[in-house]
Amino acid sequence: MPDDSTPEGVSRRQYLAATGAVGAAGLAGCSGGGDSGDGGSGDEIGGTVTVFSGSAFVDIGMEEALHDAGVPDSIDIEMVVPPQDSGSKQQQLRTAINAEEADPDLVLTDNGWTIPFIVRDDLVNLEEEMDDEFIARVREEGVQSMIDTGTHPETGDLYSVPVFPDYPVITYRKDLLRDAGYGDSDFESWRTDPPTWAEFTQIVAEAQSGSDVQYGHLWQGNNYVGLACCTFNEFLTSMGGAFFGGEDNLFGPVGDRPVTLDTEESIDGIEAAVDIIHGEGLSPMDIEGVSPQEVAGWIEPDTKSTFEAGSAVTQRNWTYSIGGAVSSFEGTDMELGVMPLPQGPNGSAHAQGGWIMSMNPHTDNMASAKEVIKAWWEDPVLQLQFDEASYMPPKPELFSYVQESEAVGPYFEALQYSAQNLMPRPTTSVWPNQRSIVANEVNAALRKEKSPEEAASAMQEQIAAIEEQSG
C-alpha cells in the first residue's frame, strides 16, 4: 500500500480502531518437531519446527509460503492439528509445558488465554530472543489490541506475535429471507444498523416457516470456553449486563472490583440466551425460540458445517466462516448475506477473538523457530492464510486486501461495524477458573437444568469467592 488509506478511504488509524484498539483482553499438539535432526541444538538452524496450528493451515501451502518468505531450506515445517475447541487446546499446551516437552516448538495461542501463560513464564520472551528490528516492525505494523494480548502486563515485553484477529458476524441465507418478504434495502440497512434481538428472531422465524430448512439460528452454546468468553459475553453485554461492573474492570484489579453477574441486566443476558432456544418470554425483549436445543452442545465447527450444508437460516460464527459459506454456496441457489450481531438495549456486542504466535520455552530448536516466526509476519504469508482460510490479516495496511477480495470484500461494511463494537473477555490470572464456572452455569440454564436466576446466583457466589481469595 503506497499510503495510509485504502481505496475506500479507510485510514490506518480507522482500521486500528475498528480491529480492536480496545486494549488488552487471546492451537497446540505434540509431534516430532522438537527433534531438530541436522540442527539439533537450539542455536543452530535446521531440523523440523513443529507448529501447533490447526486444520485450516494444513494442505494450503503454508510451508512453501514460509520458505518463500525467508525460512531456510534446511528447516522442515510441520503443521499439527490440535483439538478443535480453545479450552482443550489450552489444556494440551499446559500439559506439554508442564512436562517440559520440546514439542510443539511454536503454538498459536488464543488471545483470551495467552497472558496467564506469559505471567507464569510459560512462553518465550521474544523481546529477549529476537532482533530489535523485527520486534519494532511487529509493534509498528500490527493491530494494537492483538499486540496487547501477547505482551507481559507488567514488563511490557512482547511474548507473542499476532497471526489473525477475529470477531463474530451473522451469516444468513438471503434467498430464504427474500422468500419471506425481505429485500436488498433491508440487507443493506442491516450491515450498519442490525436488527434487535426481537426483530432478528422474528425474521428468522418467518424465513424458516416458509422453507424446508431444518434449523433457524445457529450459535455455540456448548459447555466450553467459547460460551463464557464469547457467545454469552455477547448476550450479556448487549442486554446491559457485565461480569465486573463494566469494561473498565475487565482486567482487574482482581479482588478489588465488583462482581455483577446477579444484577437484573446480567440475568437478562442469560434469559435472552435461553429464550432464543426455548422461546419462553423470560427476557424483557420479545425473543422468539428460533435456535435448536442442539446448540447447547455445539461449538464452531458444528454450526459452520450445518450452515454451509444449507440446513439453517442464520449462523453466528467468526469471520473465517464467511469464506467457507461462499465456497459452499457457489453453484447453488443459496445466496449469502452477512450482518453484525443483533442489538439489545445496550447495543450490538461482538466478542474479541483472534490467535497469536507463541514459542514453547522448552523448544530445542529455537533458532529455526525464530526463522518461522519472522517469515510468518511477511505480507505474502498473511495474504495466503486469508485467501485459503479467510483469516483476517493482523496488519492494518493489509485491510485493503480484504476489501478487494471477491469472497469477503462485499461484506466489508458489516465486518467494519462488528470490529467497531468489540467486547474483550476479562483476561486475568484467575479468568481460566472463572470462565469454567460461567460456561457450566450458563450451559445448565440453556439445558433447562437451572433457571437463569439460579445460574446467575451460582456464578455470582463462586466468582466472588475467587476474587476474594485472589485479591
Short mmCIF file of C-alpha atoms in Angstrom, two decimals:
data_model
loop_
_atom_site.label_atom_id
_atom_site.label_comp_id
_atom_site.label_asym_id
_atom_site.label_seq_id
_atom_site.Cartn_x
_atom_site.Cartn_y
_atom_site.Cartn_z
CA MET A 1 0.00 0.00 0.00
CA PRO A 2 1.57 3.30 -1.09
CA ASP A 3 -0.10 5.38 1.61
CA ASP A 4 -2.14 5.10 4.79
CA SER A 5 -5.53 4.82 3.10
CA THR A 6 -7.43 2.02 1.43
CA PRO A 7 -9.23 2.64 -1.88
CA GLU A 8 -12.42 3.25 0.08
CA GLY A 9 -10.77 5.91 2.21
CA VAL A 10 -10.36 3.80 5.35
CA SER A 11 -7.27 5.12 7.10
CA ARG A 12 -4.79 3.07 9.08
CA ARG A 13 -5.93 4.91 12.20
CA GLN A 14 -9.57 3.98 11.48
CA TYR A 15 -8.63 0.35 10.93
CA LEU A 16 -6.70 0.25 14.20
CA ALA A 17 -9.80 1.48 15.98
CA ALA A 18 -12.04 -0.89 14.07
CA THR A 19 -9.98 -4.03 14.63
CA GLY A 20 -9.64 -3.69 18.33
CA ALA A 21 -7.98 -0.63 19.77
CA VAL A 22 -10.00 -1.59 22.83
CA GLY A 23 -6.94 -2.50 24.83
CA ALA A 24 -5.68 -5.81 26.16
CA ALA A 25 -8.22 -8.54 26.55
CA GLY A 26 -6.21 -14.17 23.43
CA LEU A 27 -3.69 -24.49 18.89
CA ALA A 28 -1.33 -26.87 20.17
CA GLY A 29 -0.07 -30.53 19.64
CA CYS A 30 2.87 -32.83 20.02
CA SER A 31 4.64 -34.47 17.10
CA GLY A 32 8.24 -34.85 16.04
CA GLY A 33 9.12 -31.16 15.81
CA GLY A 34 11.39 -30.75 18.77
CA ASP A 35 13.76 -33.28 17.32
CA SER A 36 15.84 -30.94 15.29
CA GLY A 37 17.67 -33.56 13.27
CA ASP A 38 20.53 -31.88 11.47
CA GLY A 39 20.21 -28.75 13.60
CA GLY A 40 19.81 -30.38 16.95
CA SER A 41 20.86 -27.51 19.15
CA GLY A 42 18.65 -24.53 19.77
CA ASP A 43 21.40 -22.25 18.40
CA GLU A 44 21.65 -23.97 15.01
CA ILE A 45 19.34 -23.54 12.04
CA GLY A 46 17.88 -26.74 10.58
CA GLY A 47 15.76 -29.73 11.50
CA THR A 48 11.98 -29.66 11.98
CA VAL A 49 9.87 -26.91 13.52
CA THR A 50 6.54 -28.19 14.74
CA VAL A 51 3.74 -25.61 14.73
CA PHE A 52 0.69 -26.26 16.91
CA SER A 53 -1.58 -24.56 14.36
CA GLY A 54 -4.84 -26.13 13.24
CA SER A 55 -6.55 -27.95 10.40
CA ALA A 56 -7.01 -24.77 8.36
CA PHE A 57 -3.23 -24.47 7.97
CA VAL A 58 -2.76 -27.99 6.62
CA ASP A 59 -2.51 -28.54 2.87
CA ILE A 60 -2.89 -24.88 1.90
CA GLY A 61 0.75 -24.29 1.01
CA MET A 62 1.81 -22.57 4.25
CA GLU A 63 5.12 -24.42 4.43
CA GLU A 64 6.04 -23.39 0.88
CA ALA A 65 4.94 -19.81 1.53
CA LEU A 66 7.07 -19.65 4.69
CA HIS A 67 10.10 -20.90 2.82
CA ASP A 68 9.46 -18.37 0.06
CA ALA A 69 9.29 -15.69 2.76
CA GLY A 70 12.73 -16.50 4.11
CA VAL A 71 12.77 -19.77 6.07
CA PRO A 72 15.95 -21.63 5.02
CA ASP A 73 15.50 -24.86 3.07
CA SER A 74 17.35 -26.72 5.85
CA ILE A 75 14.29 -26.24 8.07
CA ASP A 76 11.28 -28.55 7.74
CA ILE A 77 7.95 -27.15 8.96
CA GLU A 78 5.25 -29.44 10.33
CA MET A 79 1.71 -28.16 10.96
CA VAL A 80 0.00 -30.07 13.78
CA VAL A 81 -3.78 -30.26 14.20
CA PRO A 82 -4.87 -29.76 17.83
CA PRO A 83 -8.28 -30.25 19.47
CA GLN A 84 -10.99 -28.09 17.95
CA ASP A 85 -12.13 -26.15 21.00
CA SER A 86 -9.99 -23.47 22.58
CA GLY A 87 -10.10 -24.83 26.14
CA SER A 88 -8.79 -28.23 25.08
CA LYS A 89 -6.01 -26.54 23.10
CA GLN A 90 -5.05 -24.57 26.17
CA GLN A 91 -5.00 -27.68 28.36
CA GLN A 92 -2.89 -29.63 25.87
CA LEU A 93 -0.35 -26.82 25.72
CA ARG A 94 -0.23 -26.54 29.51
CA THR A 95 0.35 -30.29 29.79
CA ALA A 96 3.21 -30.16 27.28
CA ILE A 97 4.87 -27.22 29.02
CA ASN A 98 4.47 -28.72 32.50
CA ALA A 99 6.12 -31.89 31.21
CA GLU A 100 8.91 -29.75 29.67
CA GLU A 101 8.29 -31.33 26.27
CA ALA A 102 10.19 -29.84 23.34
CA ASP A 103 7.16 -30.16 21.07
CA PRO A 104 5.47 -28.13 19.83
CA ASP A 105 8.15 -25.55 19.04
CA LEU A 106 5.57 -22.91 18.14
CA VAL A 107 1.92 -22.63 19.03
CA LEU A 108 -1.00 -20.43 18.02
CA THR A 109 -2.46 -19.33 21.35
CA ASP A 110 -5.89 -17.82 21.87
CA ASN A 111 -5.68 -14.11 22.61
CA GLY A 112 -8.04 -14.74 25.52
CA TRP A 113 -5.76 -17.05 27.49
CA THR A 114 -2.21 -16.15 26.49
CA ILE A 115 -1.49 -13.63 29.26
CA PRO A 116 -1.78 -16.21 32.09
CA PHE A 117 0.91 -18.25 30.28
CA ILE A 118 3.04 -15.13 29.90
CA VAL A 119 2.95 -14.10 33.56
CA ARG A 120 3.96 -17.65 34.59
CA ASP A 121 6.97 -17.52 32.20
CA ASP A 122 5.47 -20.45 30.30
CA LEU A 123 6.28 -18.85 26.94
CA VAL A 124 9.50 -17.47 25.44
CA ASN A 125 10.09 -13.74 25.86
CA LEU A 126 10.54 -12.80 22.20
CA GLU A 127 11.76 -9.36 23.18
CA GLU A 128 14.87 -11.02 24.65
CA GLU A 129 15.41 -13.60 21.91
CA MET A 130 14.60 -11.87 18.60
CA ASP A 131 16.31 -8.92 16.97
CA ASP A 132 15.16 -5.42 17.82
CA GLU A 133 14.31 -4.58 14.22
CA PHE A 134 11.76 -7.40 13.95
CA ILE A 135 10.15 -6.57 17.29
CA ALA A 136 9.90 -2.91 16.22
CA ARG A 137 8.23 -3.96 12.95
CA VAL A 138 5.61 -6.01 14.76
CA ARG A 139 4.83 -3.17 17.16
CA GLU A 140 4.61 -0.65 14.31
CA GLU A 141 2.70 -2.75 11.78
CA GLY A 142 0.42 -4.90 13.94
CA VAL A 143 -3.11 -4.42 15.23
CA GLN A 144 -2.59 -2.91 18.68
CA SER A 145 -5.14 -4.99 20.58
CA MET A 146 -3.53 -8.18 19.26
CA ILE A 147 -0.12 -6.96 20.35
CA ASP A 148 -1.52 -6.16 23.80
CA THR A 149 -2.79 -9.71 24.26
CA GLY A 150 0.75 -11.03 23.68
CA THR A 151 2.50 -8.52 25.95
CA HIS A 152 3.52 -9.01 29.60
CA PRO A 153 1.14 -6.75 31.56
CA GLU A 154 3.89 -5.60 33.96
CA THR A 155 7.12 -5.52 31.96
CA GLY A 156 5.67 -4.60 28.57
CA ASP A 157 7.83 -7.23 26.83
CA LEU A 158 6.43 -8.90 23.72
CA TYR A 159 5.94 -12.65 24.03
CA SER A 160 3.64 -13.35 21.07
CA VAL A 161 3.19 -12.12 17.50
CA PRO A 162 -0.31 -11.55 16.02
CA VAL A 163 -1.45 -14.10 13.45
CA PHE A 164 -5.06 -13.13 12.87
CA PRO A 165 -7.69 -11.02 14.67
CA ASP A 166 -11.23 -12.30 14.72
CA TYR A 167 -14.72 -11.25 15.68
CA PRO A 168 -18.17 -12.71 15.09
CA VAL A 169 -20.76 -11.95 12.45
CA ILE A 170 -24.13 -13.31 11.40
CA THR A 171 -24.13 -15.20 8.12
CA TYR A 172 -27.58 -15.71 6.63
CA ARG A 173 -29.47 -17.09 3.65
CA LYS A 174 -30.57 -14.09 1.60
CA ASP A 175 -32.61 -16.35 -0.67
CA LEU A 176 -34.75 -17.57 2.24
CA LEU A 177 -35.22 -14.04 3.56
CA ARG A 178 -36.26 -12.84 0.10
CA ASP A 179 -38.93 -15.53 0.07
CA ALA A 180 -40.10 -14.17 3.45
CA GLY A 181 -40.55 -10.66 2.02
CA TYR A 182 -37.22 -9.00 2.81
CA GLY A 183 -35.10 -7.37 0.14
CA ASP A 184 -31.90 -5.58 -0.79
CA SER A 185 -32.79 -2.43 1.13
CA ASP A 186 -33.12 -4.50 4.31
CA PHE A 187 -29.86 -6.33 3.69
CA GLU A 188 -28.04 -3.05 3.07
CA SER A 189 -29.50 -1.42 6.17
CA TRP A 190 -28.57 -4.34 8.45
CA ARG A 191 -24.85 -4.01 7.57
CA THR A 192 -24.54 -0.91 9.74
CA ASP A 193 -27.79 -0.97 11.73
CA PRO A 194 -28.51 -4.57 12.72
CA PRO A 195 -31.99 -5.54 13.91
CA THR A 196 -32.78 -6.01 17.58
CA TRP A 197 -32.81 -9.50 19.05
CA ALA A 198 -36.60 -9.43 18.92
CA GLU A 199 -36.67 -8.30 15.28
CA PHE A 200 -33.94 -10.74 14.32
CA THR A 201 -35.68 -13.77 15.78
CA GLN A 202 -38.93 -12.74 14.08
CA ILE A 203 -37.09 -12.52 10.75
CA VAL A 204 -35.54 -15.95 11.27
CA ALA A 205 -38.87 -17.47 12.30
CA GLU A 206 -40.61 -16.09 9.21
CA ALA A 207 -37.89 -17.35 6.89
CA GLN A 208 -37.80 -20.80 8.43
CA SER A 209 -41.57 -21.25 8.43
CA GLY A 210 -41.71 -20.58 4.71
CA SER A 211 -38.92 -23.02 3.87
CA ASP A 212 -37.92 -26.62 4.35
CA VAL A 213 -34.66 -25.92 6.21
CA GLN A 214 -34.17 -27.86 9.43
CA TYR A 215 -32.88 -25.08 11.67
CA GLY A 216 -33.42 -21.38 12.31
CA HIS A 217 -30.48 -19.64 14.04
CA LEU A 218 -27.29 -21.49 14.94
CA TRP A 219 -24.73 -20.45 17.55
CA GLN A 220 -22.29 -22.02 20.02
CA GLY A 221 -23.74 -22.88 23.43
CA ASN A 222 -21.70 -25.88 24.50
CA ASN A 223 -20.16 -26.03 27.98
CA TYR A 224 -16.73 -24.82 26.82
CA VAL A 225 -14.51 -21.75 26.82
CA GLY A 226 -16.31 -20.19 23.84
CA LEU A 227 -19.61 -19.92 25.72
CA ALA A 228 -18.05 -17.94 28.58
CA CYS A 229 -15.75 -15.66 26.63
CA CYS A 230 -17.83 -15.13 23.57
CA THR A 231 -21.44 -16.11 22.94
CA PHE A 232 -22.67 -15.48 26.49
CA ASN A 233 -20.48 -12.37 26.70
CA GLU A 234 -22.35 -11.06 23.64
CA PHE A 235 -25.82 -11.71 25.11
CA LEU A 236 -24.69 -10.34 28.48
CA THR A 237 -23.22 -7.11 27.11
CA SER A 238 -25.95 -6.37 24.59
CA MET A 239 -28.57 -6.71 27.33
CA GLY A 240 -26.69 -4.26 29.58
CA GLY A 241 -25.07 -6.74 31.96
CA ALA A 242 -21.41 -7.19 32.82
CA PHE A 243 -19.03 -9.61 34.51
CA PHE A 244 -17.41 -6.98 36.72
CA GLY A 245 -19.49 -3.84 36.51
CA GLY A 246 -18.26 -2.72 33.11
CA GLU A 247 -15.42 -2.76 30.62
CA ASP A 248 -13.12 -0.66 32.84
CA ASN A 249 -12.86 -3.56 35.31
CA LEU A 250 -12.35 -6.41 32.86
CA PHE A 251 -8.63 -6.68 33.51
CA GLY A 252 -8.62 -6.06 37.23
CA PRO A 253 -7.68 -5.28 39.79
CA VAL A 254 -8.62 -8.81 40.82
CA GLY A 255 -10.21 -8.78 44.26
CA ASP A 256 -10.93 -5.07 44.10
CA ARG A 257 -13.74 -4.92 41.53
CA PRO A 258 -17.45 -5.64 41.77
CA VAL A 259 -18.86 -8.97 40.62
CA THR A 260 -22.14 -8.13 38.88
CA LEU A 261 -23.45 -11.37 37.43
CA ASP A 262 -26.59 -11.36 39.58
CA THR A 263 -27.86 -7.92 38.52
CA GLU A 264 -31.15 -7.62 36.66
CA GLU A 265 -29.36 -6.77 33.41
CA SER A 266 -26.95 -9.71 33.70
CA ILE A 267 -29.84 -12.08 34.35
CA ASP A 268 -31.49 -10.58 31.26
CA GLY A 269 -28.42 -11.78 29.31
CA ILE A 270 -28.94 -15.36 30.45
CA GLU A 271 -32.67 -15.09 29.75
CA ALA A 272 -32.05 -13.83 26.22
CA ALA A 273 -29.80 -16.84 25.51
CA VAL A 274 -32.42 -19.20 26.96
CA ASP A 275 -35.27 -17.54 25.08
CA ILE A 276 -33.60 -17.84 21.70
CA ILE A 277 -33.69 -21.62 22.21
CA HIS A 278 -36.89 -22.13 24.19
CA GLY A 279 -38.94 -19.01 23.43
CA GLU A 280 -40.42 -18.72 26.92
CA GLY A 281 -40.57 -14.92 27.08
CA LEU A 282 -38.21 -14.64 30.05
CA SER A 283 -36.17 -11.67 28.82
CA PRO A 284 -37.50 -8.11 28.54
CA MET A 285 -37.26 -8.39 24.74
CA ASP A 286 -39.78 -10.42 22.76
CA ILE A 287 -37.26 -13.03 21.62
CA GLU A 288 -38.69 -16.00 19.74
CA GLY A 289 -37.30 -19.52 20.06
CA VAL A 290 -35.50 -19.99 16.74
CA SER A 291 -32.42 -21.98 17.79
CA PRO A 292 -32.45 -25.77 18.20
CA GLN A 293 -31.73 -27.36 21.54
CA GLU A 294 -28.67 -28.89 19.90
CA VAL A 295 -26.79 -25.57 20.08
CA ALA A 296 -26.33 -26.22 23.82
CA GLY A 297 -23.91 -28.95 22.74
CA TRP A 298 -22.36 -27.37 19.67
CA ILE A 299 -19.13 -25.45 19.03
CA GLU A 300 -17.95 -23.56 15.92
CA PRO A 301 -17.24 -26.47 13.52
CA ASP A 302 -20.69 -27.94 14.25
CA THR A 303 -22.61 -24.82 13.31
CA LYS A 304 -20.27 -23.99 10.42
CA SER A 305 -20.77 -27.31 8.66
CA THR A 306 -24.53 -27.28 9.28
CA PHE A 307 -24.96 -23.78 7.86
CA GLU A 308 -22.73 -24.49 4.87
CA ALA A 309 -24.86 -27.54 4.10
CA GLY A 310 -27.85 -25.20 3.69
CA SER A 311 -29.64 -26.57 6.76
CA ALA A 312 -30.15 -23.27 8.63
CA VAL A 313 -31.41 -19.75 8.02
CA THR A 314 -28.67 -17.95 10.01
CA GLN A 315 -25.49 -18.62 11.93
CA ARG A 316 -23.34 -16.76 14.46
CA ASN A 317 -19.70 -17.55 13.79
CA TRP A 318 -16.31 -15.90 13.28
CA THR A 319 -15.16 -14.00 10.20
CA TYR A 320 -13.34 -17.05 8.87
CA SER A 321 -16.72 -18.75 8.38
CA ILE A 322 -17.59 -16.36 5.55
CA GLY A 323 -15.14 -17.93 3.13
CA GLY A 324 -16.47 -21.41 3.78
CA ALA A 325 -20.04 -20.31 3.15
CA VAL A 326 -19.04 -18.52 -0.06
CA SER A 327 -17.42 -21.72 -1.35
CA SER A 328 -20.28 -23.96 -0.26
CA PHE A 329 -22.98 -21.74 -1.78
CA GLU A 330 -21.19 -21.38 -5.12
CA GLY A 331 -23.13 -23.03 -7.92
CA THR A 332 -26.29 -23.38 -5.83
CA ASP A 333 -29.48 -21.35 -5.41
CA MET A 334 -28.31 -20.26 -1.95
CA GLU A 335 -27.33 -16.60 -1.58
CA LEU A 336 -25.13 -15.44 1.28
CA GLY A 337 -25.64 -12.36 3.42
CA VAL A 338 -23.54 -11.04 6.32
CA MET A 339 -24.60 -8.70 9.11
CA PRO A 340 -23.33 -7.76 12.59
CA LEU A 341 -24.85 -9.37 15.68
CA PRO A 342 -28.33 -8.18 16.73
CA GLN A 343 -28.82 -5.33 19.16
CA GLY A 344 -30.09 -5.40 22.71
CA PRO A 345 -30.88 -2.43 24.97
CA ASN A 346 -27.11 -1.84 25.22
CA GLY A 347 -26.43 -2.13 21.50
CA SER A 348 -24.64 -4.76 19.46
CA ALA A 349 -21.72 -6.55 21.15
CA HIS A 350 -19.12 -8.75 19.48
CA ALA A 351 -16.59 -10.86 21.38
CA GLN A 352 -12.99 -10.04 20.59
CA GLY A 353 -11.19 -13.11 19.32
CA GLY A 354 -8.03 -13.98 17.47
CA TRP A 355 -4.84 -16.01 17.66
CA ILE A 356 -1.19 -15.11 18.24
CA MET A 357 2.09 -17.00 17.70
CA SER A 358 3.98 -18.07 20.83
CA MET A 359 7.09 -20.18 21.45
CA ASN A 360 7.46 -23.15 23.76
CA PRO A 361 10.13 -22.33 26.40
CA HIS A 362 11.35 -25.94 26.18
CA THR A 363 11.92 -26.00 22.43
CA ASP A 364 15.31 -27.39 21.47
CA ASN A 365 15.18 -25.73 18.06
CA MET A 366 14.78 -22.05 18.94
CA ALA A 367 16.92 -20.62 16.14
CA SER A 368 14.82 -22.36 13.49
CA ALA A 369 11.58 -21.49 15.25
CA LYS A 370 12.54 -17.82 15.18
CA GLU A 371 13.02 -18.05 11.40
CA VAL A 372 9.44 -19.34 11.06
CA ILE A 373 8.04 -16.53 13.22
CA LYS A 374 9.83 -13.90 11.15
CA ALA A 375 8.63 -15.35 7.85
CA TRP A 376 5.02 -15.65 9.11
CA TRP A 377 4.95 -11.86 9.55
CA GLU A 378 5.62 -11.25 5.84
CA ASP A 379 2.70 -9.99 3.74
CA PRO A 380 2.54 -12.90 1.23
CA VAL A 381 2.16 -15.42 4.07
CA LEU A 382 -0.60 -13.39 5.75
CA GLN A 383 -2.33 -12.93 2.39
CA LEU A 384 -2.19 -16.68 1.76
CA GLN A 385 -3.82 -17.51 5.10
CA PHE A 386 -6.58 -15.02 4.28
CA ASP A 387 -7.07 -16.37 0.74
CA GLU A 388 -7.13 -20.02 1.82
CA ALA A 389 -8.65 -19.90 5.32
CA SER A 390 -10.37 -16.47 5.47
CA TYR A 391 -8.22 -15.48 8.45
CA MET A 392 -8.09 -11.71 8.68
CA PRO A 393 -4.61 -10.17 8.38
CA PRO A 394 -3.14 -8.77 11.61
CA LYS A 395 -1.75 -5.68 9.87
CA PRO A 396 -3.86 -2.57 9.21
CA GLU A 397 -2.01 -1.98 5.93
CA LEU A 398 -3.42 -5.25 4.57
CA PHE A 399 -7.05 -4.45 5.21
CA SER A 400 -7.35 -3.08 1.67
CA TYR A 401 -6.53 -6.63 0.56
CA VAL A 402 -9.66 -7.79 2.40
CA GLN A 403 -11.77 -5.07 0.78
CA GLU A 404 -10.65 -6.13 -2.67
CA SER A 405 -11.34 -9.82 -2.04
CA GLU A 406 -14.10 -11.30 -4.19
CA ALA A 407 -15.18 -13.62 -1.38
CA VAL A 408 -15.13 -11.33 1.66
CA GLY A 409 -14.90 -7.82 0.22
CA PRO A 410 -18.65 -7.44 -0.44
CA TYR A 411 -19.26 -7.74 3.32
CA PHE A 412 -16.74 -5.09 4.35
CA GLU A 413 -19.28 -2.73 5.93
CA ALA A 414 -20.69 -5.45 8.18
CA LEU A 415 -17.19 -6.55 9.18
CA GLN A 416 -16.19 -2.99 9.99
CA TYR A 417 -19.30 -2.44 12.15
CA SER A 418 -18.61 -5.67 14.06
CA ALA A 419 -14.97 -4.71 14.58
CA GLN A 420 -16.01 -1.32 15.92
CA ASN A 421 -18.25 -2.92 18.55
CA LEU A 422 -15.88 -5.38 20.20
CA MET A 423 -16.11 -6.58 23.78
CA PRO A 424 -12.97 -8.26 25.21
CA ARG A 425 -13.18 -11.09 27.70
CA PRO A 426 -11.92 -10.40 31.27
CA THR A 427 -8.49 -11.95 30.80
CA THR A 428 -6.66 -12.08 34.14
CA SER A 429 -4.72 -14.73 36.02
CA VAL A 430 -7.99 -16.01 37.56
CA TRP A 431 -10.12 -15.98 34.40
CA PRO A 432 -9.34 -19.60 33.45
CA ASN A 433 -11.06 -20.77 36.64
CA GLN A 434 -13.85 -18.20 36.39
CA ARG A 435 -14.70 -19.00 32.80
CA SER A 436 -15.28 -22.66 33.67
CA ILE A 437 -17.89 -21.56 36.20
CA VAL A 438 -19.57 -19.22 33.70
CA ALA A 439 -19.70 -21.86 30.97
CA ASN A 440 -21.03 -24.53 33.32
CA GLU A 441 -23.77 -22.39 34.84
CA VAL A 442 -24.95 -20.74 31.61
CA ASN A 443 -24.99 -24.10 29.83
CA ALA A 444 -27.10 -25.51 32.67
CA ALA A 445 -29.61 -22.71 32.06
CA LEU A 446 -29.62 -23.40 28.31
CA ARG A 447 -30.39 -27.04 29.04
CA LYS A 448 -33.18 -26.06 31.46
CA GLU A 449 -31.32 -27.71 34.35
CA LYS A 450 -31.32 -24.37 36.22
CA SER A 451 -33.33 -21.19 35.97
CA PRO A 452 -31.47 -18.05 34.79
CA GLU A 453 -31.73 -16.69 38.35
CA GLU A 454 -30.22 -19.86 39.83
CA ALA A 455 -27.39 -19.85 37.29
CA ALA A 456 -26.68 -16.17 37.95
CA SER A 457 -26.65 -16.68 41.72
CA ALA A 458 -24.26 -19.62 41.43
CA MET A 459 -21.89 -17.64 39.20
CA GLN A 460 -22.01 -14.64 41.50
CA GLU A 461 -21.16 -16.67 44.60
CA GLN A 462 -18.35 -18.75 43.08
CA ILE A 463 -16.68 -15.94 41.11
CA ALA A 464 -16.88 -13.56 44.07
CA ALA A 465 -15.14 -16.21 46.19
CA ILE A 466 -12.32 -16.47 43.66
CA GLU A 467 -11.95 -12.69 43.60
CA GLU A 468 -11.80 -12.56 47.40
CA GLN A 469 -9.22 -15.34 47.63
CA SER A 470 -7.04 -13.78 44.91
CA GLY A 471 -7.21 -10.16 45.91
#
